[in-house]
């Protein structure tokens, strides 16, 4: 049991709380445990997914310890209960056990294709779920759920950011490579929208559909020779991106190649593999959710604490895990308690703002529960010797330094807006009023 600590009003406020926070704490039972459940893949589909899952676990554990100390000072106990699942069915079972037996008030997960299964359990048992590993737009549209919130950026956000960075840098002609199937077709169509509807002068000069399991890139490379694009966008999984780069490198073409930033392709381990497979083409520009070299707005301190604890840079999945615990802890603290309905209502309230160390207050969009936030562009170094120097931060979008503009409007420059959303929550509350 945690120690019961008596704090003065000044001490509580010094911990970052407000008068509202203080009143909320006074209403909580002393010693009450705040329990968050997290489900991670036990059999990652690739080495790269395993690296992302490992980083996610580190972020969850670091946030558990740091916010656990805050909770203990206030006479509370914060637990993050970690479980592993080999597939979607097992993930559903673990989530249900976490809710019914461990009495968690919120769930975290989504790596390894498990997000939709966890969303289903969360919706059925009415417990908030934070998706930290699946960027699929379908989960934010036809597949949206009232109790699901997305800390991971959407595919639409990543594609809009990539298009903006590259087109503004002069890359106007594009060749798109995507896998067969519904998700691949959806990514291709959204990428076209990012390029052709949002940027004057950008054009598609070629495309290729490949088998997702064993893609044959020979006809793709021949089509590339003929099309002569300025940029190639690989809407493929991690291993397929690496296979393409290995076959593309010997051609010596000048075309810039970038890949869709699935979480497993945002780690420094993946950057190292990309450079190893293709020293020139694999050392290009990549979009990421977070960068370990960010040094403003408290990011420097967060990155430094992670580096000191784990002796490795804070990969984006680690940041997502950390922020998921921070957001859910603050939702319970400021939202009036850990009851799932209160936490959900606090998360979806348009007036709720979180500090996720990106320099601007962020909030969940009421029409699809996607977290508004900035994304980053990094350059993979062809010469770096150490892990730390493998990536260099070169861009941020949306730019947040624009005095006199509304921060919500700035952050909504990337991703699907209310009028484009196909999500319909139904029921009562903020989400129901969004159309």
mmCIF file of N, CA, C and O in Angstrom, residues 25-72:
data_model
loop_
_atom_site.group_PDB
_atom_site.id
_atom_site.type_symbol
_atom_site.label_atom_id
_atom_site.label_comp_id
_atom_site.label_asym_id
_atom_site.label_seq_id
_atom_site.Cartn_x
_atom_site.Cartn_y
_atom_site.Cartn_z
ATOM 1 N N UNK A 25 -8.303 15.794 -6.389
ATOM 2 C CA UNK A 25 -7.562 14.889 -5.512
ATOM 3 C C UNK A 25 -8.228 14.753 -4.157
ATOM 4 O O UNK A 25 -8.256 13.686 -3.558
ATOM 5 N N UNK A 26 -8.780 15.852 -3.692
ATOM 6 C CA UNK A 26 -9.449 15.810 -2.398
ATOM 7 C C UNK A 26 -10.655 14.880 -2.440
ATOM 8 O O UNK A 26 -11.082 14.351 -1.424
ATOM 9 N N UNK A 27 -11.207 14.698 -3.639
ATOM 10 C CA UNK A 27 -12.382 13.846 -3.788
ATOM 11 C C UNK A 27 -12.044 12.379 -3.954
ATOM 12 O O UNK A 27 -12.906 11.525 -3.840
ATOM 13 N N UNK A 28 -10.783 12.063 -4.230
ATOM 14 C CA UNK A 28 -10.394 10.669 -4.423
ATOM 15 C C UNK A 28 -10.166 9.991 -3.086
ATOM 16 O O UNK A 28 -9.708 10.596 -2.116
ATOM 17 N N UNK A 29 -10.440 8.701 -3.053
ATOM 18 C CA UNK A 29 -10.131 7.926 -1.854
ATOM 19 C C UNK A 29 -8.625 7.753 -1.746
ATOM 20 O O UNK A 29 -7.958 7.451 -2.721
ATOM 21 N N UNK A 30 -8.070 7.984 -0.566
ATOM 22 C CA UNK A 30 -6.644 7.810 -0.360
ATOM 23 C C UNK A 30 -6.250 6.360 -0.603
ATOM 24 O O UNK A 30 -6.905 5.430 -0.152
ATOM 25 N N UNK A 31 -5.162 6.161 -1.331
ATOM 26 C CA UNK A 31 -4.675 4.822 -1.588
ATOM 27 C C UNK A 31 -5.315 4.153 -2.781
ATOM 28 O O UNK A 31 -4.986 3.028 -3.109
ATOM 29 N N UNK A 32 -6.236 4.837 -3.451
ATOM 30 C CA UNK A 32 -6.891 4.239 -4.610
ATOM 31 C C UNK A 32 -5.882 4.011 -5.723
ATOM 32 O O UNK A 32 -5.078 4.885 -6.024
ATOM 33 N N UNK A 33 -5.909 2.855 -6.324
ATOM 34 C CA UNK A 33 -4.972 2.533 -7.385
ATOM 35 C C UNK A 33 -5.529 2.978 -8.730
ATOM 36 O O UNK A 33 -6.703 2.757 -9.034
ATOM 37 N N UNK A 34 -4.666 3.610 -9.506
ATOM 38 C CA UNK A 34 -5.004 3.949 -10.881
ATOM 39 C C UNK A 34 -4.318 2.923 -11.761
ATOM 40 O O UNK A 34 -3.093 2.863 -11.814
ATOM 41 N N UNK A 35 -5.064 2.120 -12.456
ATOM 42 C CA UNK A 35 -4.486 1.010 -13.206
ATOM 43 C C UNK A 35 -4.787 1.169 -14.690
ATOM 44 O O UNK A 35 -5.947 1.259 -15.109
ATOM 45 N N UNK A 36 -3.696 1.185 -15.457
ATOM 46 C CA UNK A 36 -3.782 1.269 -16.913
ATOM 47 C C UNK A 36 -3.284 -0.056 -17.475
ATOM 48 O O UNK A 36 -2.244 -0.566 -17.048
ATOM 49 N N UNK A 37 -4.009 -0.616 -18.427
ATOM 50 C CA UNK A 37 -3.592 -1.871 -19.052
ATOM 51 C C UNK A 37 -2.967 -1.620 -20.416
ATOM 52 O O UNK A 37 -3.412 -0.750 -21.161
ATOM 53 N N UNK A 38 -1.909 -2.370 -20.734
ATOM 54 C CA UNK A 38 -1.258 -2.248 -22.042
ATOM 55 C C UNK A 38 -1.056 -3.636 -22.628
ATOM 56 O O UNK A 38 -0.620 -4.552 -21.926
ATOM 57 N N UNK A 39 -1.372 -3.792 -23.912
ATOM 58 C CA UNK A 39 -1.215 -5.067 -24.610
ATOM 59 C C UNK A 39 -0.190 -4.884 -25.726
ATOM 60 O O UNK A 39 -0.345 -4.010 -26.585
ATOM 61 N N UNK A 40 0.855 -5.715 -25.708
ATOM 62 C CA UNK A 40 1.924 -5.651 -26.702
ATOM 63 C C UNK A 40 1.992 -6.977 -27.463
ATOM 64 O O UNK A 40 1.643 -8.025 -26.918
ATOM 65 N N UNK A 41 2.456 -6.960 -28.704
ATOM 66 C CA UNK A 41 2.570 -8.226 -29.451
ATOM 67 C C UNK A 41 3.688 -9.107 -28.886
ATOM 68 O O UNK A 41 4.797 -8.621 -28.649
ATOM 69 N N UNK A 42 3.383 -10.396 -28.653
ATOM 70 C CA UNK A 42 4.400 -11.320 -28.136
ATOM 71 C C UNK A 42 5.169 -11.986 -29.262
ATOM 72 O O UNK A 42 6.262 -12.505 -29.043
ATOM 73 N N UNK A 43 4.594 -12.014 -30.450
ATOM 74 C CA UNK A 43 5.261 -12.590 -31.608
ATOM 75 C C UNK A 43 5.261 -11.561 -32.733
ATOM 76 O O UNK A 43 4.479 -11.656 -33.692
ATOM 77 N N UNK A 44 6.120 -10.554 -32.623
ATOM 78 C CA UNK A 44 6.157 -9.521 -33.665
ATOM 79 C C UNK A 44 6.397 -10.138 -35.027
ATOM 80 O O UNK A 44 7.092 -11.150 -35.178
ATOM 81 N N UNK A 45 5.814 -9.519 -36.048
ATOM 82 C CA UNK A 45 5.891 -10.059 -37.391
ATOM 83 C C UNK A 45 7.243 -9.894 -38.049
ATOM 84 O O UNK A 45 7.508 -10.509 -39.088
ATOM 85 N N UNK A 46 8.116 -9.098 -37.462
ATOM 86 C CA UNK A 46 9.432 -8.873 -38.054
ATOM 87 C C UNK A 46 10.370 -8.345 -36.972
ATOM 88 O O UNK A 46 9.948 -7.957 -35.878
ATOM 89 N N UNK A 47 11.652 -8.330 -37.305
ATOM 90 C CA UNK A 47 12.638 -7.756 -36.394
ATOM 91 C C UNK A 47 12.316 -6.287 -36.102
ATOM 92 O O UNK A 47 12.472 -5.814 -34.981
ATOM 93 N N UNK A 48 11.796 -5.602 -37.116
ATOM 94 C CA UNK A 48 11.536 -4.168 -36.962
ATOM 95 C C UNK A 48 10.336 -3.925 -36.063
ATOM 96 O O UNK A 48 10.314 -2.973 -35.284
ATOM 97 N N UNK A 49 9.340 -4.791 -36.163
ATOM 98 C CA UNK A 49 8.186 -4.667 -35.265
ATOM 99 C C UNK A 49 8.594 -4.989 -33.828
ATOM 100 O O UNK A 49 8.104 -4.380 -32.870
ATOM 101 N N UNK A 50 9.514 -5.958 -33.675
ATOM 102 C CA UNK A 50 10.014 -6.287 -32.336
ATOM 103 C C UNK A 50 10.740 -5.092 -31.721
ATOM 104 O O UNK A 50 10.603 -4.823 -30.512
ATOM 105 N N UNK A 51 11.511 -4.364 -32.523
ATOM 106 C CA UNK A 51 12.217 -3.180 -32.011
ATOM 107 C C UNK A 51 11.219 -2.110 -31.573
ATOM 108 O O UNK A 51 11.411 -1.449 -30.553
ATOM 109 N N UNK A 52 10.164 -1.914 -32.366
ATOM 110 C CA UNK A 52 9.157 -0.918 -31.995
ATOM 111 C C UNK A 52 8.425 -1.331 -30.725
ATOM 112 O O UNK A 52 8.136 -0.486 -29.858
ATOM 113 N N UNK A 53 8.123 -2.636 -30.595
ATOM 114 C CA UNK A 53 7.439 -3.114 -29.393
ATOM 115 C C UNK A 53 8.320 -2.939 -28.156
ATOM 116 O O UNK A 53 7.837 -2.582 -27.070
ATOM 117 N N UNK A 54 9.606 -3.191 -28.315
ATOM 118 C CA UNK A 54 10.545 -3.009 -27.208
ATOM 119 C C UNK A 54 10.597 -1.530 -26.780
ATOM 120 O O UNK A 54 10.594 -1.209 -25.589
ATOM 121 N N UNK A 55 10.635 -0.645 -27.768
ATOM 122 C CA UNK A 55 10.647 0.786 -27.449
ATOM 123 C C UNK A 55 9.353 1.201 -26.764
ATOM 124 O O UNK A 55 9.366 1.993 -25.802
ATOM 125 N N UNK A 56 8.234 0.665 -27.245
ATOM 126 C CA UNK A 56 6.942 0.987 -26.621
ATOM 127 C C UNK A 56 6.942 0.563 -25.157
ATOM 128 O O UNK A 56 6.496 1.317 -24.277
ATOM 129 N N UNK A 57 7.445 -0.630 -24.883
ATOM 130 C CA UNK A 57 7.499 -1.102 -23.488
ATOM 131 C C UNK A 57 8.359 -0.162 -22.635
ATOM 132 O O UNK A 57 7.983 0.160 -21.498
ATOM 133 N N UNK A 58 9.477 0.263 -23.167
ATOM 134 C CA UNK A 58 10.348 1.163 -22.410
ATOM 135 C C UNK A 58 9.635 2.463 -22.069
ATOM 136 O O UNK A 58 9.728 2.970 -20.943
ATOM 137 N N UNK A 59 8.937 3.020 -23.048
ATOM 138 C CA UNK A 59 8.221 4.264 -22.798
ATOM 139 C C UNK A 59 7.134 4.107 -21.754
ATOM 140 O O UNK A 59 6.943 4.967 -20.885
ATOM 141 N N UNK A 60 6.405 2.995 -21.833
ATOM 142 C CA UNK A 60 5.351 2.726 -20.845
ATOM 143 C C UNK A 60 5.936 2.610 -19.438
ATOM 144 O O UNK A 60 5.397 3.166 -18.471
ATOM 145 N N UNK A 61 7.053 1.896 -19.318
ATOM 146 C CA UNK A 61 7.650 1.675 -18.002
ATOM 147 C C UNK A 61 8.236 2.964 -17.428
ATOM 148 O O UNK A 61 8.139 3.217 -16.229
ATOM 149 N N UNK A 62 8.840 3.774 -18.292
ATOM 150 C CA UNK A 62 9.408 5.023 -17.802
ATOM 151 C C UNK A 62 8.311 5.968 -17.305
ATOM 152 O O UNK A 62 8.439 6.575 -16.238
ATOM 153 N N UNK A 63 7.218 6.046 -18.057
ATOM 154 C CA UNK A 63 6.104 6.897 -17.629
ATOM 155 C C UNK A 63 5.460 6.344 -16.355
ATOM 156 O O UNK A 63 5.075 7.103 -15.460
ATOM 157 N N UNK A 64 5.346 5.025 -16.268
ATOM 158 C CA UNK A 64 4.798 4.414 -15.055
ATOM 159 C C UNK A 64 5.603 4.831 -13.827
ATOM 160 O O UNK A 64 5.035 5.200 -12.799
ATOM 161 N N UNK A 65 6.924 4.779 -13.940
ATOM 162 C CA UNK A 65 7.768 5.118 -12.799
ATOM 163 C C UNK A 65 7.699 6.608 -12.474
ATOM 164 O O UNK A 65 7.607 6.999 -11.313
ATOM 165 N N UNK A 66 7.761 7.459 -13.504
ATOM 166 C CA UNK A 66 7.773 8.895 -13.248
ATOM 167 C C UNK A 66 6.429 9.392 -12.710
ATOM 168 O O UNK A 66 6.383 10.128 -11.718
ATOM 169 N N UNK A 67 5.340 8.988 -13.347
ATOM 170 C CA UNK A 67 4.032 9.453 -12.869
ATOM 171 C C UNK A 67 3.573 8.654 -11.661
ATOM 172 O O UNK A 67 2.727 9.122 -10.890
ATOM 173 N N UNK A 68 4.151 7.470 -11.476
ATOM 174 C CA UNK A 68 3.901 6.727 -10.251
ATOM 175 C C UNK A 68 4.434 7.461 -9.027
ATOM 176 O O UNK A 68 3.822 7.448 -7.958
ATOM 177 N N UNK A 69 5.595 8.117 -9.202
ATOM 178 C CA UNK A 69 6.150 8.903 -8.098
ATOM 179 C C UNK A 69 5.237 10.081 -7.772
ATOM 180 O O UNK A 69 5.006 10.398 -6.600
ATOM 181 N N UNK A 70 4.731 10.740 -8.788
ATOM 182 C CA UNK A 70 3.793 11.836 -8.553
ATOM 183 C C UNK A 70 2.552 11.343 -7.828
ATOM 184 O O UNK A 70 2.072 11.972 -6.881
ATOM 185 N N UNK A 71 2.032 10.214 -8.278
ATOM 186 C CA UNK A 71 0.827 9.675 -7.662
ATOM 187 C C UNK A 71 1.077 9.309 -6.200
ATOM 188 O O UNK A 71 0.240 9.561 -5.325
ATOM 189 N N UNK A 72 2.269 8.729 -5.918
ATOM 190 C CA UNK A 72 2.592 8.331 -4.545
ATOM 191 C C UNK A 72 2.659 9.542 -3.621
ATOM 192 O O UNK A 72 2.232 9.485 -2.460
#
